[in-house]
PDB file of C-alpha atoms in Angstrom:
ATOM      1  CA  MET H   1       0.215   0.051  -0.191  1.00  0.00           C
ATOM      2  CA  THR H   2       1.362   3.643  -0.691  1.00  0.00           C
ATOM      3  CA  ILE H   3       0.014   6.809   0.440  1.00  0.00           C
ATOM      4  CA  LEU H   4       0.048   9.687  -1.529  1.00  0.00           C
ATOM      5  CA  VAL H   5       2.169  12.202  -0.014  1.00  0.00           C
ATOM      6  CA  GLU H   6       2.559  15.324  -2.470  1.00  0.00           C
ATOM      7  CA  HIS H   7      -1.042  15.580  -2.618  1.00  0.00           C
ATOM      8  CA  TYR H   8      -2.950  18.311  -0.219  1.00  0.00           C
ATOM      9  CA  VAL H   9      -6.610  18.872  -1.185  1.00  0.00           C
ATOM     10  CA  SER H  10      -7.810  22.061   1.116  1.00  0.00           C
ATOM     11  CA  ASP H  11     -11.489  21.985  -0.992  1.00  0.00           C
ATOM     12  CA  SER H  12     -13.699  18.631  -0.257  1.00  0.00           C
ATOM     13  CA  ARG H  13     -14.592  18.657  -3.314  1.00  0.00           C
ATOM     14  CA  ILE H  14     -11.255  16.133  -4.737  1.00  0.00           C
ATOM     15  CA  GLU H  15     -10.983  15.940  -8.260  1.00  0.00           C
ATOM     16  CA  GLU H  16     -11.032  11.824  -8.914  1.00  0.00           C
ATOM     17  CA  LYS H  17      -8.288  11.328 -11.245  1.00  0.00           C
ATOM     18  CA  LYS H  18      -6.288  12.356  -8.385  1.00  0.00           C
ATOM     19  CA  ILE H  19      -7.599  10.310  -6.064  1.00  0.00           C
ATOM     20  CA  ARG H  20      -6.936   5.999  -6.204  1.00  0.00           C
ATOM     21  CA  ALA H  21      -9.728   4.215  -5.361  1.00  0.00           C
ATOM     22  CA  ASP H  22      -8.441   2.698  -1.997  1.00  0.00           C
ATOM     23  CA  GLU H  23      -8.036   5.353  -0.905  1.00  0.00           C
ATOM     24  CA  LEU H  24     -10.803   8.363   0.984  1.00  0.00           C
ATOM     25  CA  VAL H  25     -10.242  11.666   2.084  1.00  0.00           C
ATOM     26  CA  LEU H  26     -11.836  12.644   5.144  1.00  0.00           C
ATOM     27  CA  ASP H  27     -12.577  16.250   5.972  1.00  0.00           C
ATOM     28  CA  GLY H  28      -9.343  17.867   6.167  1.00  0.00           C
ATOM     29  CA  GLY H  29      -7.702  15.678   3.054  1.00  0.00           C
ATOM     30  CA  PHE H  30      -6.044  14.131   4.517  1.00  0.00           C
ATOM     31  CA  VAL H  31      -5.921  10.545   2.548  1.00  0.00           C
ATOM     32  CA  VAL H  32      -6.035   7.276   4.429  1.00  0.00           C
ATOM     33  CA  PRO H  33      -5.595   4.410   3.104  1.00  0.00           C
ATOM     34  CA  LYS H  34      -8.316   1.886   2.715  1.00  0.00           C
ATOM     35  CA  SER H  35      -8.856  -1.211   3.780  1.00  0.00           C
ATOM     36  CA  LYS H  36      -9.668  -4.522   1.225  1.00  0.00           C
ATOM     37  CA  GLU H  37     -10.412  -6.436   4.589  1.00  0.00           C
ATOM     38  CA  ALA H  38     -12.932  -5.404   5.695  1.00  0.00           C
ATOM     39  CA  ASP H  39     -12.904  -1.717   4.565  1.00  0.00           C
ATOM     40  CA  GLY H  40     -10.497  -1.223   7.566  1.00  0.00           C
ATOM     41  CA  PHE H  41      -7.460   0.934   8.087  1.00  0.00           C
ATOM     42  CA  ASP H  42      -5.270  -0.540   5.669  1.00  0.00           C
ATOM     43  CA  ALA H  43      -1.225  -0.153   7.093  1.00  0.00           C
ATOM     44  CA  PRO H  44       1.400   0.115   4.752  1.00  0.00           C
ATOM     45  CA  ASP H  45       5.319  -1.127   5.452  1.00  0.00           C
ATOM     46  CA  ILE H  46       7.112   2.311   4.932  1.00  0.00           C
ATOM     47  CA  ASN H  47       6.676   5.547   6.345  1.00  0.00           C
ATOM     48  CA  PHE H  48       7.432   9.028   4.611  1.00  0.00           C
ATOM     49  CA  LEU H  49      10.643   8.719   4.652  1.00  0.00           C
ATOM     50  CA  GLY H  50      10.640   6.036   2.862  1.00  0.00           C
ATOM     51  CA  HIS H  51      11.475   3.044   6.218  1.00  0.00           C
ATOM     52  CA  SER H  52      10.077   0.195   7.581  1.00  0.00           C
ATOM     53  CA  PHE H  53       8.303   2.074  11.102  1.00  0.00           C
ATOM     54  CA  ARG H  54      10.170   1.914  13.908  1.00  0.00           C
ATOM     55  CA  ASP H  55      13.179   1.728  12.226  1.00  0.00           C
ATOM     56  CA  TYR H  56      15.995   2.008  15.715  1.00  0.00           C
ATOM     57  CA  GLU H  57      18.769  -0.474  14.584  1.00  0.00           C
ATOM     58  CA  SER H  58      18.835  -0.552  11.773  1.00  0.00           C
ATOM     59  CA  GLY H  59      21.357   2.447   9.555  1.00  0.00           C
ATOM     60  CA  ALA H  60      18.416   3.299   7.302  1.00  0.00           C
ATOM     61  CA  SER H  61      16.932   5.828   9.364  1.00  0.00           C
ATOM     62  CA  GLU H  62      19.579   8.642   8.851  1.00  0.00           C
ATOM     63  CA  ARG H  63      18.154  10.278  12.725  1.00  0.00           C
ATOM     64  CA  GLN H  64      19.148   6.085  14.458  1.00  0.00           C
ATOM     65  CA  GLN H  65      22.397   7.298  16.164  1.00  0.00           C
ATOM     66  CA  GLY H  66      20.290  10.142  17.250  1.00  0.00           C
ATOM     67  CA  VAL H  67      17.470   8.056  18.611  1.00  0.00           C
ATOM     68  CA  GLU H  68      19.682   5.305  20.418  1.00  0.00           C
ATOM     69  CA  GLU H  69      21.560   8.666  21.760  1.00  0.00           C
ATOM     70  CA  PHE H  70      17.916   9.392  23.796  1.00  0.00           C
ATOM     71  CA  TYR H  71      17.717   6.363  24.781  1.00  0.00           C
ATOM     72  CA  ARG H  72      20.571   5.864  26.721  1.00  0.00           C
ATOM     73  CA  MET H  73      20.118   9.187  28.605  1.00  0.00           C
ATOM     74  CA  GLN H  74      16.516   7.752  28.962  1.00  0.00           C
ATOM     75  CA  HIS H  75      17.381   4.330  30.405  1.00  0.00           C
ATOM     76  CA  ILE H  76      19.703   5.404  32.501  1.00  0.00           C
ATOM     77  CA  ASN H  77      17.674   7.971  33.988  1.00  0.00           C
ATOM     78  CA  GLN H  78      14.703   7.279  34.222  1.00  0.00           C
ATOM     79  CA  THR H  79      14.225   5.368  37.726  1.00  0.00           C
ATOM     80  CA  TYR H  80      11.812   4.703  40.309  1.00  0.00           C
ATOM     81  CA  ASP H  81      12.866   8.124  42.775  1.00  0.00           C
ATOM     82  CA  PHE H  82      12.420  10.120  39.912  1.00  0.00           C
ATOM     83  CA  VAL H  83       9.315   8.884  38.627  1.00  0.00           C
ATOM     84  CA  LYS H  84       7.953   9.435  41.903  1.00  0.00           C
ATOM     85  CA  LYS H  85       9.104  12.967  41.854  1.00  0.00           C
ATOM     86  CA  MET H  86       8.029  13.691  38.546  1.00  0.00           C
ATOM     87  CA  ARG H  87       4.657  12.715  40.208  1.00  0.00           C
ATOM     88  CA  LYS H  88       4.705  15.163  42.718  1.00  0.00           C
ATOM     89  CA  GLU H  89       6.496  18.062  40.651  1.00  0.00           C
ATOM     90  CA  TYR H  90       3.360  18.027  37.461  1.00  0.00           C
ATOM     91  CA  GLY H  91       0.886  16.670  39.991  1.00  0.00           C
ATOM     92  CA  LYS H  92       0.402  20.129  41.187  1.00  0.00           C
ATOM     93  CA  LEU H  93      -0.991  21.163  37.777  1.00  0.00           C
ATOM     94  CA  ASN H  94       0.224  24.156  38.791  1.00  0.00           C
ATOM     95  CA  LYS H  95       1.948  24.864  35.739  1.00  0.00           C
ATOM     96  CA  MET H  96      -0.947  26.918  33.625  1.00  0.00           C
ATOM     97  CA  GLU H  97      -4.662  26.938  32.672  1.00  0.00           C
ATOM     98  CA  MET H  98      -6.116  26.545  29.053  1.00  0.00           C
ATOM     99  CA  SER H  99      -8.300  24.964  26.879  1.00  0.00           C
ATOM    100  CA  ILE H 100      -7.626  22.125  24.882  1.00  0.00           C
ATOM    101  CA  TRP H 101      -7.453  23.768  22.035  1.00  0.00           C
ATOM    102  CA  GLU H 102      -5.308  25.995  22.929  1.00  0.00           C
ATOM    103  CA  CYS H 103      -2.885  23.134  23.972  1.00  0.00           C
ATOM    104  CA  CYS H 104      -3.162  21.484  21.002  1.00  0.00           C
ATOM    105  CA  GLU H 105      -1.738  25.264  19.812  1.00  0.00           C
ATOM    106  CA  LEU H 106       0.616  25.490  22.133  1.00  0.00           C
ATOM    107  CA  LEU H 107       2.419  21.671  20.678  1.00  0.00           C
ATOM    108  CA  ASN H 108       3.329  23.693  17.067  1.00  0.00           C
ATOM    109  CA  ASN H 109       6.397  24.357  18.870  1.00  0.00           C
ATOM    110  CA  VAL H 110       7.381  20.820  19.662  1.00  0.00           C
ATOM    111  CA  VAL H 111       9.007  18.491  18.325  1.00  0.00           C
ATOM    112  CA  ASP H 112      10.087  15.477  18.946  1.00  0.00           C
ATOM    113  CA  GLU H 113      13.221  13.783  18.390  1.00  0.00           C
ATOM    114  CA  SER H 114      12.662  10.844  19.371  1.00  0.00           C
ATOM    115  CA  ASP H 115       9.907   9.632  16.536  1.00  0.00           C
ATOM    116  CA  PRO H 116      12.396   8.274  13.609  1.00  0.00           C
ATOM    117  CA  ASP H 117       9.218   7.955  11.350  1.00  0.00           C
ATOM    118  CA  LEU H 118       8.155  12.203  12.330  1.00  0.00           C
ATOM    119  CA  ASP H 119       9.156  15.263  11.992  1.00  0.00           C
ATOM    120  CA  GLU H 120       6.222  17.231  11.658  1.00  0.00           C
ATOM    121  CA  PRO H 121       4.865  19.687  13.979  1.00  0.00           C
ATOM    122  CA  GLN H 122       3.281  17.474  16.973  1.00  0.00           C
ATOM    123  CA  ILE H 123      -0.367  19.024  15.960  1.00  0.00           C
ATOM    124  CA  GLN H 124      -0.528  17.399  12.343  1.00  0.00           C
ATOM    125  CA  HIS H 125       0.507  14.101  14.048  1.00  0.00           C
ATOM    126  CA  LEU H 126      -2.761  14.378  16.869  1.00  0.00           C
ATOM    127  CA  LEU H 127      -5.007  15.112  13.339  1.00  0.00           C
ATOM    128  CA  GLN H 128      -3.957  12.858  10.760  1.00  0.00           C
ATOM    129  CA  THR H 129      -4.427  10.087  13.527  1.00  0.00           C
ATOM    130  CA  ALA H 130      -8.103  11.886  14.978  1.00  0.00           C
ATOM    131  CA  GLU H 131      -9.292  11.257  11.228  1.00  0.00           C
ATOM    132  CA  ALA H 132      -8.358   8.056  10.695  1.00  0.00           C
ATOM    133  CA  ILE H 133      -9.899   7.221  13.560  1.00  0.00           C
ATOM    134  CA  ARG H 134     -12.558   9.053  12.486  1.00  0.00           C
ATOM    135  CA  ARG H 135     -13.356   7.238   8.973  1.00  0.00           C
ATOM    136  CA  ASP H 136     -12.667   3.518  10.318  1.00  0.00           C
ATOM    137  CA  TYR H 137     -15.539   4.495  13.610  1.00  0.00           C
ATOM    138  CA  PRO H 138     -17.542   7.320  13.243  1.00  0.00           C
ATOM    139  CA  ASP H 139     -19.590   6.442  16.049  1.00  0.00           C
ATOM    140  CA  GLU H 140     -17.086   6.616  19.064  1.00  0.00           C
ATOM    141  CA  ASP H 141     -16.762  10.223  19.621  1.00  0.00           C
ATOM    142  CA  TRP H 142     -14.302   9.529  23.001  1.00  0.00           C
ATOM    143  CA  LEU H 143     -11.996   7.746  20.751  1.00  0.00           C
ATOM    144  CA  HIS H 144     -11.471  10.290  18.087  1.00  0.00           C
ATOM    145  CA  LEU H 145     -10.981  12.981  21.282  1.00  0.00           C
ATOM    146  CA  THR H 146      -8.328  11.194  22.339  1.00  0.00           C
ATOM    147  CA  ALA H 147      -6.914  10.501  19.439  1.00  0.00           C
ATOM    148  CA  LEU H 148      -6.316  14.566  19.045  1.00  0.00           C
ATOM    149  CA  ILE H 149      -5.239  14.680  22.884  1.00  0.00           C
ATOM    150  CA  HIS H 150      -3.783  11.956  23.063  1.00  0.00           C
ATOM    151  CA  ASP H 151      -0.057  13.778  23.032  1.00  0.00           C
ATOM    152  CA  LEU H 152      -0.777  17.242  24.353  1.00  0.00           C
ATOM    153  CA  GLY H 153       1.153  16.070  27.277  1.00  0.00           C
ATOM    154  CA  LYS H 154       4.491  16.799  24.684  1.00  0.00           C
ATOM    155  CA  VAL H 155       4.487  20.651  25.916  1.00  0.00           C
ATOM    156  CA  LEU H 156       6.831  18.921  29.082  1.00  0.00           C
ATOM    157  CA  LEU H 157       9.141  20.148  26.981  1.00  0.00           C
ATOM    158  CA  LEU H 158       8.434  23.896  26.275  1.00  0.00           C
ATOM    159  CA  PRO H 159       9.856  26.158  29.214  1.00  0.00           C
ATOM    160  CA  GLU H 160       6.467  27.377  30.777  1.00  0.00           C
ATOM    161  CA  PHE H 161       6.493  23.663  31.438  1.00  0.00           C
ATOM    162  CA  GLY H 162       9.815  23.486  33.302  1.00  0.00           C
ATOM    163  CA  GLY H 163      11.571  22.208  29.926  1.00  0.00           C
ATOM    164  CA  LEU H 164      12.256  19.496  29.953  1.00  0.00           C
ATOM    165  CA  PRO H 165      15.139  16.797  28.493  1.00  0.00           C
ATOM    166  CA  GLN H 166      13.163  14.369  25.901  1.00  0.00           C
ATOM    167  CA  TRP H 167      14.490  11.579  27.334  1.00  0.00           C
ATOM    168  CA  ALA H 168      11.268  13.089  30.170  1.00  0.00           C
ATOM    169  CA  VAL H 169       9.345  13.181  27.733  1.00  0.00           C
ATOM    170  CA  VAL H 170       9.003  10.976  25.388  1.00  0.00           C
ATOM    171  CA  GLY H 171       9.821   7.221  23.612  1.00  0.00           C
ATOM    172  CA  ASP H 172       8.533   4.029  24.702  1.00  0.00           C
ATOM    173  CA  THR H 173       7.394   4.140  28.012  1.00  0.00           C
ATOM    174  CA  PHE H 174       7.977   1.274  30.676  1.00  0.00           C
ATOM    175  CA  PRO H 175       7.598   0.506  34.455  1.00  0.00           C
ATOM    176  CA  VAL H 176      10.228   1.633  36.850  1.00  0.00           C
ATOM    177  CA  GLY H 177       9.486  -0.489  39.883  1.00  0.00           C
ATOM    178  CA  CYS H 178      10.612  -3.694  38.750  1.00  0.00           C
ATOM    179  CA  ASN H 179      12.392  -5.376  36.221  1.00  0.00           C
ATOM    180  CA  PHE H 180      13.620  -4.145  32.664  1.00  0.00           C
ATOM    181  CA  ASP H 181      12.402  -6.170  29.971  1.00  0.00           C
ATOM    182  CA  SER H 182      14.747  -7.523  27.578  1.00  0.00           C
ATOM    183  CA  ALA H 183      11.884  -6.537  25.384  1.00  0.00           C
ATOM    184  CA  ASN H 184      12.084  -2.995  25.626  1.00  0.00           C
ATOM    185  CA  ILE H 185      14.443  -0.867  22.888  1.00  0.00           C
ATOM    186  CA  HIS H 186      17.523  -0.924  22.790  1.00  0.00           C
ATOM    187  CA  HIS H 187      17.316  -2.839  26.646  1.00  0.00           C
ATOM    188  CA  LYS H 188      21.460  -3.089  27.093  1.00  0.00           C
ATOM    189  CA  TYR H 189      20.974   0.915  28.294  1.00  0.00           C
ATOM    190  CA  PHE H 190      19.621  -0.138  31.590  1.00  0.00           C
ATOM    191  CA  ILE H 191      22.687  -1.808  32.933  1.00  0.00           C
ATOM    192  CA  ASP H 192      23.949   1.837  34.142  1.00  0.00           C
ATOM    193  CA  ASN H 193      20.074   2.903  35.391  1.00  0.00           C
ATOM    194  CA  PRO H 194      20.481   2.958  39.672  1.00  0.00           C
ATOM    195  CA  ASP H 195      17.549   0.089  39.764  1.00  0.00           C
ATOM    196  CA  SER H 196      18.903  -2.186  37.886  1.00  0.00           C
ATOM    197  CA  ASN H 197      21.818  -3.400  40.977  1.00  0.00           C
ATOM    198  CA  ASN H 198      18.722  -2.342  43.631  1.00  0.00           C
ATOM    199  CA  THR H 199      17.301  -5.583  44.426  1.00  0.00           C
ATOM    200  CA  LYS H 200      13.948  -3.829  45.131  1.00  0.00           C
ATOM    201  CA  TYR H 201      13.550  -3.034  42.289  1.00  0.00           C
ATOM    202  CA  ASN H 202      15.107  -5.562  40.126  1.00  0.00           C
ATOM    203  CA  THR H 203      13.208  -8.675  40.249  1.00  0.00           C
ATOM    204  CA  LYS H 204       9.640  -9.346  37.868  1.00  0.00           C
ATOM    205  CA  ASN H 205       7.475  -7.997  40.466  1.00  0.00           C
ATOM    206  CA  GLY H 206       9.496  -5.313  42.485  1.00  0.00           C
ATOM    207  CA  VAL H 207       7.203  -3.604  44.283  1.00  0.00           C
ATOM    208  CA  TYR H 208       4.613  -5.244  42.332  1.00  0.00           C
ATOM    209  CA  SER H 209       1.938  -8.515  42.315  1.00  0.00           C
ATOM    210  CA  GLU H 210       0.950  -9.759  40.125  1.00  0.00           C
ATOM    211  CA  GLY H 211      -2.281  -9.114  38.637  1.00  0.00           C
ATOM    212  CA  CYS H 212      -2.389  -5.838  40.421  1.00  0.00           C
ATOM    213  CA  GLY H 213      -3.672  -3.100  37.670  1.00  0.00           C
ATOM    214  CA  LEU H 214      -2.096  -0.782  35.501  1.00  0.00           C
ATOM    215  CA  ASP H 215      -2.974   1.981  37.217  1.00  0.00           C
ATOM    216  CA  ASN H 216      -1.503   1.560  40.291  1.00  0.00           C
ATOM    217  CA  VAL H 217       2.371   1.051  38.942  1.00  0.00           C
ATOM    218  CA  HIS H 218       4.768   3.835  37.880  1.00  0.00           C
ATOM    219  CA  MET H 219       5.487   4.012  34.180  1.00  0.00           C
ATOM    220  CA  SER H 220       8.234   6.454  33.407  1.00  0.00           C
ATOM    221  CA  TRP H 221       8.033   9.370  33.204  1.00  0.00           C
ATOM    222  CA  GLY H 222       6.887  11.601  30.124  1.00  0.00           C
ATOM    223  CA  HIS H 223       3.763  13.508  27.927  1.00  0.00           C
ATOM    224  CA  ASP H 224       1.914   9.511  28.387  1.00  0.00           C
ATOM    225  CA  ASP H 225       1.171  10.240  32.497  1.00  0.00           C
ATOM    226  CA  TYR H 226       0.917  13.940  32.538  1.00  0.00           C
ATOM    227  CA  MET H 227      -1.305  14.252  29.511  1.00  0.00           C
ATOM    228  CA  TYR H 228      -3.218  11.274  31.507  1.00  0.00           C
ATOM    229  CA  LEU H 229      -3.075  13.073  34.841  1.00  0.00           C
ATOM    230  CA  VAL H 230      -4.397  16.485  33.558  1.00  0.00           C
ATOM    231  CA  ALA H 231      -7.544  14.405  32.069  1.00  0.00           C
ATOM    232  CA  LYS H 232      -7.914  12.757  35.249  1.00  0.00           C
ATOM    233  CA  GLU H 233      -7.645  15.641  38.257  1.00  0.00           C
ATOM    234  CA  ASN H 234      -9.500  18.449  35.258  1.00  0.00           C
ATOM    235  CA  GLY H 235     -12.573  15.141  35.704  1.00  0.00           C
ATOM    236  CA  THR H 236     -12.685  14.427  31.918  1.00  0.00           C
ATOM    237  CA  THR H 237     -15.757  11.943  31.009  1.00  0.00           C
ATOM    238  CA  LEU H 238     -13.940   9.645  28.454  1.00  0.00           C
ATOM    239  CA  PRO H 239     -14.696   6.148  29.424  1.00  0.00           C
ATOM    240  CA  HIS H 240     -11.549   4.949  31.181  1.00  0.00           C
ATOM    241  CA  ALA H 241     -10.452   3.458  27.879  1.00  0.00           C
ATOM    242  CA  GLY H 242      -9.387   6.898  26.406  1.00  0.00           C
ATOM    243  CA  LEU H 243      -7.159   7.112  29.781  1.00  0.00           C
ATOM    244  CA  PHE H 244      -5.952   3.883  29.726  1.00  0.00           C
ATOM    245  CA  ILE H 245      -4.960   5.378  25.881  1.00  0.00           C
ATOM    246  CA  ILE H 246      -3.755   8.308  27.426  1.00  0.00           C
ATOM    247  CA  ARG H 247      -1.572   6.584  29.754  1.00  0.00           C
ATOM    248  CA  TYR H 248       0.691   3.821  28.035  1.00  0.00           C
ATOM    249  CA  HIS H 249      -0.337   4.222  24.567  1.00  0.00           C
ATOM    250  CA  SER H 250       4.265   5.208  24.422  1.00  0.00           C
ATOM    251  CA  PHE H 251       4.312   1.207  26.063  1.00  0.00           C
ATOM    252  CA  TYR H 252       5.679  -0.610  23.301  1.00  0.00           C
ATOM    253  CA  PRO H 253       6.530  -3.656  25.246  1.00  0.00           C
ATOM    254  CA  LEU H 254       3.031  -4.639  27.094  1.00  0.00           C
ATOM    255  CA  HIS H 255       1.076  -3.745  23.235  1.00  0.00           C
ATOM    256  CA  LYS H 256       3.736  -4.802  21.151  1.00  0.00           C
ATOM    257  CA  ALA H 257       5.613  -7.287  22.714  1.00  0.00           C
ATOM    258  CA  GLY H 258       3.093  -8.824  24.819  1.00  0.00           C
ATOM    259  CA  THR H 259       5.530  -8.078  28.103  1.00  0.00           C
ATOM    260  CA  TYR H 260       4.325  -6.995  31.464  1.00  0.00           C
ATOM    261  CA  THR H 261       0.636  -9.220  31.396  1.00  0.00           C
ATOM    262  CA  TYR H 262       1.441 -10.910  34.178  1.00  0.00           C
ATOM    263  CA  LEU H 263       0.319  -6.854  36.448  1.00  0.00           C
ATOM    264  CA  MET H 264      -2.316  -6.294  34.074  1.00  0.00           C
ATOM    265  CA  ASN H 265      -5.428  -6.850  35.363  1.00  0.00           C
ATOM    266  CA  ASP H 266      -9.124  -7.707  33.390  1.00  0.00           C
ATOM    267  CA  GLU H 267      -9.957  -3.972  33.371  1.00  0.00           C
ATOM    268  CA  ASP H 268      -6.770  -3.328  32.029  1.00  0.00           C
ATOM    269  CA  ARG H 269      -6.907  -6.521  29.301  1.00  0.00           C
ATOM    270  CA  GLU H 270     -10.227  -5.217  27.820  1.00  0.00           C
ATOM    271  CA  ASP H 271      -8.681  -1.831  27.627  1.00  0.00           C
ATOM    272  CA  LEU H 272      -5.996  -2.999  26.110  1.00  0.00           C
ATOM    273  CA  LYS H 273      -7.849  -3.982  22.303  1.00  0.00           C
ATOM    274  CA  TRP H 274      -8.974  -0.112  22.100  1.00  0.00           C
ATOM    275  CA  LEU H 275      -5.800   0.467  22.570  1.00  0.00           C
ATOM    276  CA  HIS H 276      -4.318  -1.930  20.212  1.00  0.00           C
ATOM    277  CA  VAL H 277      -6.985   0.010  17.439  1.00  0.00           C
ATOM    278  CA  PHE H 278      -5.354   2.590  18.521  1.00  0.00           C
ATOM    279  CA  ASN H 279      -1.870   1.988  18.211  1.00  0.00           C
ATOM    280  CA  LYS H 280      -2.089   0.972  14.690  1.00  0.00           C
ATOM    281  CA  TYR H 281      -4.060   4.750  14.237  1.00  0.00           C
ATOM    282  CA  ASP H 282      -1.538   6.157  15.709  1.00  0.00           C
ATOM    283  CA  LEU H 283       1.950   4.857  14.170  1.00  0.00           C
ATOM    284  CA  TYR H 284       0.402   5.002  10.694  1.00  0.00           C
ATOM    285  CA  SER H 285      -1.236   7.061   9.441  1.00  0.00           C
ATOM    286  CA  LYS H 286       2.084  10.084  10.146  1.00  0.00           C
ATOM    287  CA  SER H 287       3.003  11.096   7.187  1.00  0.00           C
ATOM    288  CA  LYS H 288       3.559  14.549   4.913  1.00  0.00           C
ATOM    289  CA  VAL H 289      -0.177  14.972   3.664  1.00  0.00           C
ATOM    290  CA  LEU H 290      -1.528  18.134   5.881  1.00  0.00           C
ATOM    291  CA  VAL H 291      -5.020  17.872   7.596  1.00  0.00           C
ATOM    292  CA  ASP H 292      -6.458  21.175   7.663  1.00  0.00           C
ATOM    293  CA  VAL H 293      -6.664  22.513  10.951  1.00  0.00           C
ATOM    294  CA  GLU H 294      -9.548  25.327  10.565  1.00  0.00           C
ATOM    295  CA  GLN H 295     -12.280  22.812   8.652  1.00  0.00           C
ATOM    296  CA  VAL H 296     -11.696  20.223  10.849  1.00  0.00           C
ATOM    297  CA  LYS H 297     -11.659  22.240  14.009  1.00  0.00           C
ATOM    298  CA  PRO H 298     -15.574  23.194  14.576  1.00  0.00           C
ATOM    299  CA  TYR H 299     -15.868  19.170  15.581  1.00  0.00           C
ATOM    300  CA  TYR H 300     -13.915  18.612  17.468  1.00  0.00           C
ATOM    301  CA  VAL H 301     -14.063  21.550  19.974  1.00  0.00           C
ATOM    302  CA  SER H 302     -17.046  20.774  19.605  1.00  0.00           C
ATOM    303  CA  LEU H 303     -16.042  17.071  21.090  1.00  0.00           C
ATOM    304  CA  ILE H 304     -13.490  18.458  23.522  1.00  0.00           C
ATOM    305  CA  ASN H 305     -17.195  20.637  25.183  1.00  0.00           C
ATOM    306  CA  LYS H 306     -18.192  17.108  25.593  1.00  0.00           C
ATOM    307  CA  TYR H 307     -15.621  16.281  27.472  1.00  0.00           C
ATOM    308  CA  PHE H 308     -13.400  18.778  29.119  1.00  0.00           C
ATOM    309  CA  PRO H 309     -14.458  22.166  30.770  1.00  0.00           C
ATOM    310  CA  ALA H 310     -13.650  24.899  29.463  1.00  0.00           C
ATOM    311  CA  LYS H 311     -10.230  25.082  30.805  1.00  0.00           C
ATOM    312  CA  LEU H 312      -7.772  23.416  32.419  1.00  0.00           C
ATOM    313  CA  LYS H 313      -5.240  23.190  35.449  1.00  0.00           C
ATOM    314  CA  TRP H 314      -2.511  22.004  34.046  1.00  0.00           C
TER     315      TRP H 314
END
């Protein structure tokens, strides 16, 4: 499957010859592939850069060396004590007051250096993901909004939010307080994490008990956990599956490799089904085809008003 990357659409009236029969254009002009099976999302084999998605190991990714250095720093510094400190500090929600849409616009200033598949402003990724899901799941408006907001926690990179280093904001996430599973990307760098030598934290269960539920597990600190805290503490009415997606969408060792499942409870297993749905859009919708922001804004603002207060504490 090939995604058109050269054709930008700002008018909903599309010339038939410019869009293939196996593609669909959404409100914002974003072209998404239509699956040949059950009319679902058909994931492409390569990203818009011409490489395999999440290409961290081969030399094919020009950004591979920088990404590997990012994970070296992340794996060394993301300790159980560090995570508890960050959750306490940012759980105060005293950095700013603004609406969800204002935060979407603020995210235009952010580029995620850990992502080898993306070099566009973050708001485009949010809308690309949301629009692709909206096409295939038109009745699940909570999922559309979850897609829009899932990366808003990346504002932690901005000076107004403390200007945290990239390794404390983005990248794959993992539990802290227990053994670092070998499924974690660039696992070799955990050898220099102090928790690796702490008998309290370096066993399979660590400080947790089997089946305790992921809500009771400390995850490596970053935009996922921060946005989860913001949504939860500001009283969102999103279903629990939405909060689950927000907190664990970067938890690739779980939803790609199938590790750490011994920490899950029954509710986690149900929510994981929605995370698997979401993840293929989060990963494979990254494209050079830009969404017309102003055209889709009214729809997403209506969802924000439905599920969130007008102003949130961040």
